Short mmCIF file of C-alpha atoms and ligand atoms in Angstrom, two decimals:
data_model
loop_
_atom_site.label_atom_id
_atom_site.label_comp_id
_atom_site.label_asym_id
_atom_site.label_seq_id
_atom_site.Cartn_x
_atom_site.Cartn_y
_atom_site.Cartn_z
CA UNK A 10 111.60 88.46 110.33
CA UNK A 11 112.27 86.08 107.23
CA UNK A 12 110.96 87.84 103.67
CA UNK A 13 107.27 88.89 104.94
CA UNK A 14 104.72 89.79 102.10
CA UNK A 15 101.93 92.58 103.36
CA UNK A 16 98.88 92.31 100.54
CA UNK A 17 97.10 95.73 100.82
CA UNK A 18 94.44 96.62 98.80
CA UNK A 19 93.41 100.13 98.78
CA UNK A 20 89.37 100.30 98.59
CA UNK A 21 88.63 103.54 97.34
CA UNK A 22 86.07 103.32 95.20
CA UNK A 23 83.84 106.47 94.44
CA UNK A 24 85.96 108.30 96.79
CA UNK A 25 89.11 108.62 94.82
CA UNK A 26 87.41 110.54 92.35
CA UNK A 27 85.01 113.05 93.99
CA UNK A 28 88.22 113.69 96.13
CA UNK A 29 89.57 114.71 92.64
CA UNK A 30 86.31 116.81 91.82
CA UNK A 31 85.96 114.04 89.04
CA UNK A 32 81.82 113.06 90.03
CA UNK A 33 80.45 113.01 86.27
CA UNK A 34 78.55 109.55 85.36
CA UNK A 35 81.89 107.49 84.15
CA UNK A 36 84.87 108.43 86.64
CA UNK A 37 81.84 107.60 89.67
CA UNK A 38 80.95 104.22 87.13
CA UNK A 39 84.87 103.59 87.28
CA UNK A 40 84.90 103.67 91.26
CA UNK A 41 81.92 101.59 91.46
CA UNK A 42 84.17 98.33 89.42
CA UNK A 43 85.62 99.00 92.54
CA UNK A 44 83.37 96.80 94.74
CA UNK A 45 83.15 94.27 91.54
CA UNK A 46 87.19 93.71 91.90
CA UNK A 47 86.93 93.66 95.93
CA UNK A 48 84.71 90.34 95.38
CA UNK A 49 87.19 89.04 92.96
CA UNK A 50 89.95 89.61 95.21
CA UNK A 51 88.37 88.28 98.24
CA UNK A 52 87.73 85.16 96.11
CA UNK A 53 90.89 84.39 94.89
CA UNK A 54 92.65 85.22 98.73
CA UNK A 55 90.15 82.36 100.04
CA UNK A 56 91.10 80.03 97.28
CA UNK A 57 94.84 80.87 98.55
CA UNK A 58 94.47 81.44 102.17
CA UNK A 59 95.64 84.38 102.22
CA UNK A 60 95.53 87.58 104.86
CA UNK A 61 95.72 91.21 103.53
CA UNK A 62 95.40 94.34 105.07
CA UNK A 63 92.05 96.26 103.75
CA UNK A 64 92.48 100.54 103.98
CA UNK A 65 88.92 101.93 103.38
CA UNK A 66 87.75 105.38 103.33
CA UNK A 67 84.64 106.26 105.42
CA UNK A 68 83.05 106.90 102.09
CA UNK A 69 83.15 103.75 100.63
CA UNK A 70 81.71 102.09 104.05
CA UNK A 71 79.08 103.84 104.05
CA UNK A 72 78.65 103.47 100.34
CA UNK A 73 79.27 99.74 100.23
CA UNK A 74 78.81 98.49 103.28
CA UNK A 75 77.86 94.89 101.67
CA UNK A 76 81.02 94.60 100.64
CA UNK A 77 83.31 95.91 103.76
CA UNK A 78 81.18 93.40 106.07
CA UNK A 79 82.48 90.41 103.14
CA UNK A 80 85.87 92.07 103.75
CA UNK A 81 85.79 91.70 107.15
CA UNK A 82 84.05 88.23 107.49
CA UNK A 83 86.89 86.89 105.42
CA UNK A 84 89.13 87.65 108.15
CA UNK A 85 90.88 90.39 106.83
CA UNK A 86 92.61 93.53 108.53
CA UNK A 87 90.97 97.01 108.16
CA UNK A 88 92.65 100.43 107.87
CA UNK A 89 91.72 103.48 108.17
CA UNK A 90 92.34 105.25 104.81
CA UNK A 91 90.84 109.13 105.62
CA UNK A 92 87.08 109.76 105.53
CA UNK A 93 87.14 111.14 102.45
CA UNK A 94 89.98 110.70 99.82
CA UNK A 95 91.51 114.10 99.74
CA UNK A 96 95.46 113.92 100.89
CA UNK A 97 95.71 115.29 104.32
CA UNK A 98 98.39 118.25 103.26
CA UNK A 99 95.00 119.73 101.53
CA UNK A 100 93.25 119.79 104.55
CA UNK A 101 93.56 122.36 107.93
CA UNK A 102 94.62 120.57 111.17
CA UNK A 103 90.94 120.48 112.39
CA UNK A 104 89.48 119.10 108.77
CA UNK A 105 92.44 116.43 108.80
CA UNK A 106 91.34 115.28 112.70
CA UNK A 107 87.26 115.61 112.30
CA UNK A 108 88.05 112.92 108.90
CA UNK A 109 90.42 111.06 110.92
CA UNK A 110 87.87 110.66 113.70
CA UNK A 111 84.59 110.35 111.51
CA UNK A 112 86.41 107.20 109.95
CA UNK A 113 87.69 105.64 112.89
CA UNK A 114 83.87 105.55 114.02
CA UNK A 115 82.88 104.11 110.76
CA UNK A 116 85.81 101.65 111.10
CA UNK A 117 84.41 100.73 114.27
CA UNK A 118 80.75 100.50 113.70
CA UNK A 119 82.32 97.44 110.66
CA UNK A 120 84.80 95.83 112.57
CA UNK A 121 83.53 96.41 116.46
CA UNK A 122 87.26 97.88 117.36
CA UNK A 123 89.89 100.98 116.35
CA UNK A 124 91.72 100.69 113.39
CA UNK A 125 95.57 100.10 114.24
CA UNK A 126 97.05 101.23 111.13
CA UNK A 127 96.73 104.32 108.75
CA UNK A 128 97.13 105.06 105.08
CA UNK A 129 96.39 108.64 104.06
CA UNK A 130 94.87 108.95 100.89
CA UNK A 131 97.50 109.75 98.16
CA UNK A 132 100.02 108.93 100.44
CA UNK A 133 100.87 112.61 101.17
CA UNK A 134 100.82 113.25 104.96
CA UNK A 135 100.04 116.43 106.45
CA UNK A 136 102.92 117.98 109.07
CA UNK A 137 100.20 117.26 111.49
CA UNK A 138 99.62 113.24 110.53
CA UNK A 139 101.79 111.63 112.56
CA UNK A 140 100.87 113.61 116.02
CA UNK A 141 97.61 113.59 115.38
CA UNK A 142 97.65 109.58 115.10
CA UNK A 143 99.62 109.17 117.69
CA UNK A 144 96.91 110.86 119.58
CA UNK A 145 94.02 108.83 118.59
CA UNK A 146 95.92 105.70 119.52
CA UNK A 147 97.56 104.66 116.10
CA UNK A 148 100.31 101.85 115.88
CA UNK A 149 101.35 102.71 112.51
CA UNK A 150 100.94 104.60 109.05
CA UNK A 151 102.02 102.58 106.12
CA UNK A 152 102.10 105.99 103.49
CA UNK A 153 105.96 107.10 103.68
CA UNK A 154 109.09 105.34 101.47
CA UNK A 155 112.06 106.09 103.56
CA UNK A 156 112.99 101.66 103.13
CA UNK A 157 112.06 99.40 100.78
CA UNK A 158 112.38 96.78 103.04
CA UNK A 159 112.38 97.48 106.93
CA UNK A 160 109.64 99.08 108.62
CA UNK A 161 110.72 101.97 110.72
CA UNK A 162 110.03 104.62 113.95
CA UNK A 163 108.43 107.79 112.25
CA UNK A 164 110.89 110.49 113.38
CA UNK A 165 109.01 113.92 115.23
CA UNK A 166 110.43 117.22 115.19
CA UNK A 167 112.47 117.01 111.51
CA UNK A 168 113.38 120.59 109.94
CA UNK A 169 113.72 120.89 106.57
CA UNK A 170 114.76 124.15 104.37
CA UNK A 171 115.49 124.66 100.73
CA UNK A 172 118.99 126.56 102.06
CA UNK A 173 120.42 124.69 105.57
CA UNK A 174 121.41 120.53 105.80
CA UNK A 175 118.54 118.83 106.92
CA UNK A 176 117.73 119.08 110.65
CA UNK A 177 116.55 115.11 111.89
CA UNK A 178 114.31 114.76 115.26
CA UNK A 179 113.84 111.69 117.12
CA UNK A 180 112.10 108.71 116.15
CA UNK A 181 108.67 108.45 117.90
CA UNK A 182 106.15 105.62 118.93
CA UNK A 183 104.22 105.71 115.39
CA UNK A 184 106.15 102.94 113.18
CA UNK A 185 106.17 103.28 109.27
CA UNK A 186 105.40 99.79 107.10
CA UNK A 187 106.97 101.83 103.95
CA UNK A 188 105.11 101.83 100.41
CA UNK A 189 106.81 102.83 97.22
CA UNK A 190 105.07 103.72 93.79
CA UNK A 191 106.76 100.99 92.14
CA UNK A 192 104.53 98.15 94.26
CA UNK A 193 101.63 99.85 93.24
CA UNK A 194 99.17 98.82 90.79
CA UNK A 195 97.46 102.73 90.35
CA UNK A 196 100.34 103.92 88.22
CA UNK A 197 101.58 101.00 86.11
CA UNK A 198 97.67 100.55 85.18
CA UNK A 199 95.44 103.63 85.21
CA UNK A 200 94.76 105.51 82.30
CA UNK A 201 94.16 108.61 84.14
CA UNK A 202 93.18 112.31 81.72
CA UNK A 203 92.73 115.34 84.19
CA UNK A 204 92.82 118.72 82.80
CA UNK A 205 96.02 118.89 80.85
CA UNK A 206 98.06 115.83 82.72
CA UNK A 207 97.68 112.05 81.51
CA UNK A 208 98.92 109.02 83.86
CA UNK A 209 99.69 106.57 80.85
CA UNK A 210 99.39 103.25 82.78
CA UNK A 211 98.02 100.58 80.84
CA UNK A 212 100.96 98.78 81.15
CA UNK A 213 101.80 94.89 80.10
CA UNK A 214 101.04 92.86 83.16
CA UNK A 215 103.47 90.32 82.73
CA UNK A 216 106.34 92.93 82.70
CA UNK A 217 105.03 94.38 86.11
CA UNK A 218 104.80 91.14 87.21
CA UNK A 219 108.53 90.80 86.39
CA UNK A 220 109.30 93.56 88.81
CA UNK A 221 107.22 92.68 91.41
CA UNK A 222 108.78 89.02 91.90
CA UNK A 223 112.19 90.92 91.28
CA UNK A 224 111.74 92.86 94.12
CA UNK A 225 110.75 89.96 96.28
CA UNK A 226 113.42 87.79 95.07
CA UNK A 227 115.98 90.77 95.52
CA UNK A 228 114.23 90.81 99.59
CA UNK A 229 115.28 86.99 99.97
CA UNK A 230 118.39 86.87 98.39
CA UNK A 231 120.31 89.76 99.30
CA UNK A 232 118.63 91.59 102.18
CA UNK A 233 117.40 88.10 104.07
CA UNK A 234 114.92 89.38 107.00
CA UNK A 235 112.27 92.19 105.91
CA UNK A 236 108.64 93.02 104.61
CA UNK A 237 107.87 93.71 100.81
CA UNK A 238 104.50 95.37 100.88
CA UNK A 239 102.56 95.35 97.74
CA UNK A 240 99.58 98.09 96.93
CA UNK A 241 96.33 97.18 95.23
CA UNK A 242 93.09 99.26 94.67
CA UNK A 243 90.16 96.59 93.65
CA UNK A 244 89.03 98.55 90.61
CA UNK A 245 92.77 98.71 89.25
CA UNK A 246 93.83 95.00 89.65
CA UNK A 247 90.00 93.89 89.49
CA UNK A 248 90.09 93.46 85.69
CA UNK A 249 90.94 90.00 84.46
CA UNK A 250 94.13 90.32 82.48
CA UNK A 251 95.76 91.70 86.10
CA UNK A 252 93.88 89.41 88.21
CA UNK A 253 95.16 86.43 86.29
CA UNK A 254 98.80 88.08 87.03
CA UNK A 255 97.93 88.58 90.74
CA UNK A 256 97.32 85.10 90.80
CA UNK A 257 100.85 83.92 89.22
CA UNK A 258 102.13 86.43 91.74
CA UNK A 259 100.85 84.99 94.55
CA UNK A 260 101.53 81.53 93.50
CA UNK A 261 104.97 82.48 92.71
CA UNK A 262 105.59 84.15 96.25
CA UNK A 263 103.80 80.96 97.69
CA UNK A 264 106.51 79.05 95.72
CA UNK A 265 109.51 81.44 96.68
CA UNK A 266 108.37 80.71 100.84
CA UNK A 267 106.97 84.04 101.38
CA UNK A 268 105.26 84.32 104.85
CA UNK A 269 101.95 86.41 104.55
CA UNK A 270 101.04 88.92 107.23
CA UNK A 271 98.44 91.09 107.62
CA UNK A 272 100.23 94.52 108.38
CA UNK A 273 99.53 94.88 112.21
CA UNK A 274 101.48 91.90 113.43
CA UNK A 275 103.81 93.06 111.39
CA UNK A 276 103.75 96.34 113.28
CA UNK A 277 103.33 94.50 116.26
CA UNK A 278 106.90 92.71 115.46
CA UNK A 279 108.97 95.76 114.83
CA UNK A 280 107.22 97.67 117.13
CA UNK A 281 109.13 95.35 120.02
CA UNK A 282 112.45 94.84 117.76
CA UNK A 283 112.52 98.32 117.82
CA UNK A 284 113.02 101.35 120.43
CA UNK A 285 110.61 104.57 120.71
CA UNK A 286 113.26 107.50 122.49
ZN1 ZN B 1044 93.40 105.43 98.18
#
């Protein structure tokens, strides 16, 4: 596949935050920007005609559901992105599956079919992710950074321990569109102060716009075939210094022949360039 660019833009609103026990007046005002930088965004991909893949938590569907419809009227993929947005390693087995399934309704109610892809909120999978979405009919996660550029099989059956060489299973039917902290906009940006930990962010935009056409450049001219995929949340990129960089991004990626793809055909490619054992 020549260099593919997957947009994704993360739509957690409130969510994020009362999954953080963070639900005083200003962290809940901060996820509400939220659906002021989704109408932003979906403005400036119309102006560019551009697809992007859409994960959205239960939470904000039901809070915004304005919004998602815009979202999805635009033409634009939908993900499934938990119910609420607590990571799935803090949940049991049978919290993780009612959220998975409570969403996937929501998703459906929006969109009038399943969601094909999964993100899992804080991109820390349980050990029960990948079975159970395998089991509701998943085609892929997008939440795991073993590439930077080539989507993979998720492997089933891996053991790990602190004292023995790693044990690898088998590589499954669930394929992985990898993410990696660097393409996201949450940590360069957010000034984040919980308890006794700060997440500095507030970064210049230009110099993460360096990176991020680095990285794509890097993708063309030395790996050749592969998919960058870049991470947005609406209330992070939604504020005008970074939008106007988004925009310079884009433009630049436009310029550099970057084909767009919304995530599941990409799937849908490496899914058949690719064996399940
Ligand atoms: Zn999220």
């Amino acid at each position: 596949m020549q260099p593919t660019v997957c947009l994704s833009f993360d739509f957690d609103a409130i969510s994020l935050w009362l999954a953080r026990g963070m639900n005083s007046p200003t962290p809940v005002s901060r996820g509400e920007f939220c659906a002021v930088g989704a109408v932003r965004v979906l403005d400036l991909l119309e102006r560019l005609d551009l697809p992007s893949t859409w994960f959205i938590p239960g939470h904000t569907i039901t809070s915004y559901p304005a919004v998602c419809d815009q979202v999805v009227q635009a033409g634009h993929e939908i993900g499934h992105h938990g119910w609420t947005h607590v990571a799935p390693n803090n949940m049991s087995r049978e919290e993780e599956e009612a959220g998975l399934v409570r969403a996937s309704e929501c998703i459906q109610r929006l969109t009038g079919r399943m969601p094909q892809g999964y993100r899992s909120p804080s991109w820390d999978l349980s050990p029960h992710t990948v079975e159970l979405l395998i089991a509701h009919g998943f085609d892929y996660d997008s939440s795991m950074m073993g590439h930077d550029y080539v989507p993979y099989r998720i492997r089933q059956g891996d053991v790990f321990e602190i004292d023995q060489p790693a044990r690898f299973g088998t590589p499954g039917r669930l394929l992985e569109l990898p993410v990696s902290w660097s393409l996201d906009d949450y940590p360069h940006f957010e000034f984040v102060r919980a308890g006794n930990t700060i997440l500095p962010g507030l970064m210049n935009a230009s110099g993460v716009l360096e990176n991020w056409v680095e990285d794509f450049l890097y993708l063309k001219e030395s790996v050749g075939a592969g998919v960058i995929t870049y991470t947005f949340h609406p209330f992070v990129i939604g504020r005008g210094h970074r939008m106007r960089m988004l925009e310079r991004l884009l433009r630049r990626l436009l310029d550099e022949g970057a084909q767009f793809k919304p995530m599941h055909e990409v799937a849908a490619h490496y899914r058949d360039a690719t064996s399940a054992r």
